[in-house]
Coordinates of C-alpha atoms in Angstrom, one line a residue:
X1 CA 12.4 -27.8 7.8
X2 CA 12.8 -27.2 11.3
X3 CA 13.3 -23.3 11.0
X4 CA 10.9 -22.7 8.8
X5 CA 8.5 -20.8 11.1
X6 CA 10.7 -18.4 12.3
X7 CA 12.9 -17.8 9.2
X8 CA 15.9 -18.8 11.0
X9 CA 18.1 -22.1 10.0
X10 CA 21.3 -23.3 11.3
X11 CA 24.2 -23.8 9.2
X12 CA 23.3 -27.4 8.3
X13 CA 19.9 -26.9 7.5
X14 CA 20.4 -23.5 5.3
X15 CA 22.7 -25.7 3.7
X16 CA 20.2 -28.7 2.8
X17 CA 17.3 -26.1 1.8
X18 CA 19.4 -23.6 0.1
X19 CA 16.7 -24.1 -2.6
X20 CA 13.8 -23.6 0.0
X21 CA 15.3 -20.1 1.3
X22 CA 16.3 -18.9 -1.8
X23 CA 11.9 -19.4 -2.8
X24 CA 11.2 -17.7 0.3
X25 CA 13.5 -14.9 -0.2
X26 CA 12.3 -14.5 -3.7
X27 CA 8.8 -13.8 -2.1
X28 CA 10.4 -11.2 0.0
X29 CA 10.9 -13.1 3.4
X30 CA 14.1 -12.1 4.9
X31 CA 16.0 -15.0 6.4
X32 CA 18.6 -15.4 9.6
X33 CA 21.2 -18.1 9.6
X34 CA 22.9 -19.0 12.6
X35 CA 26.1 -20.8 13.8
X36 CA 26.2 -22.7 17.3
X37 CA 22.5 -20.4 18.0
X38 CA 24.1 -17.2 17.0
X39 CA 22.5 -15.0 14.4
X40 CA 25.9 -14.8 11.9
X41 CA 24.1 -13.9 8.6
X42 CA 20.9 -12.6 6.7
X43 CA 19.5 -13.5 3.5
X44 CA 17.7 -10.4 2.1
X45 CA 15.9 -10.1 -1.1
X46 CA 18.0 -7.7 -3.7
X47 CA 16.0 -4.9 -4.7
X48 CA 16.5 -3.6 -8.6
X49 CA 17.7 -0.4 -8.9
X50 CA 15.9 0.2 -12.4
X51 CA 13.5 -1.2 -14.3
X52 CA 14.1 0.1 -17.6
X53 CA 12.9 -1.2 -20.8
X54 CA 16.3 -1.4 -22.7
X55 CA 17.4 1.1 -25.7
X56 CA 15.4 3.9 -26.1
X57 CA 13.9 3.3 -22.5
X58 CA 14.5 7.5 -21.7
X59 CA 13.1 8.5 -25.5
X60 CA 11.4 11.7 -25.0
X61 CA 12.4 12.6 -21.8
X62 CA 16.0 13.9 -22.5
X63 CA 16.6 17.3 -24.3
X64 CA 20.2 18.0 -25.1
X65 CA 21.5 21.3 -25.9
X66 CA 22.1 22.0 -29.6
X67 CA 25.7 22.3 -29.3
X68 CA 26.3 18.8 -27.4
X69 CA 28.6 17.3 -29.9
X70 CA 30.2 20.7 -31.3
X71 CA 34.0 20.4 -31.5
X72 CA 34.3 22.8 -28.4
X73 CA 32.4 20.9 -26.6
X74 CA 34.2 17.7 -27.1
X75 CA 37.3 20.0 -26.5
X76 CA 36.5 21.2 -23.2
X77 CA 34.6 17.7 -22.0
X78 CA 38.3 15.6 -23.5
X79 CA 40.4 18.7 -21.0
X80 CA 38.0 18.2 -18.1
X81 CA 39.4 14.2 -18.4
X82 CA 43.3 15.5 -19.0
X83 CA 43.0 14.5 -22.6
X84 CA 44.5 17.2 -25.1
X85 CA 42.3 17.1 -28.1

């Protein structure tokens, strides 16, 4: 790959190695691609947001009030949202 020392490609060749960039990028390399020799687009890893573990992941952490599910509670939360219980 021609670009590969810089992290740059041209259209063509991000095209071709779209396989390549995409290993590079998963390794946290960010990479330009250009039209004509103008920068027109970056290719950026994606960053999660949360790493959670899946149901139960906040267990133990979260205290709700005792009344959370009272009837005046789902009364005022359903009027907050325009909903008459």
């Amino acid at each position: 790959m021609a670009g590969e020392a810089a992290g740059q490609f041209n259209i063509h060749e991000a095209k071709t190695n779209l396989s390549r960039i995409i290993e590079r990028v998963e390794r946290g390399e960010e990479i330009i691609i250009s039209r004509a020799g103008q920068p027109v687009a970056k290719v950026v890893p994606l960053s999660r947001s949360a790493n959670r573990g899946g149901r139960g992941s906040l267990s133990g952490r979260l205290v709700l009030a005792p009344d959370w599910d009272s009837e005046e509670t789902n009364a005022q939360i359903a009027g907050d949202f325009g909903m008459v219980p």
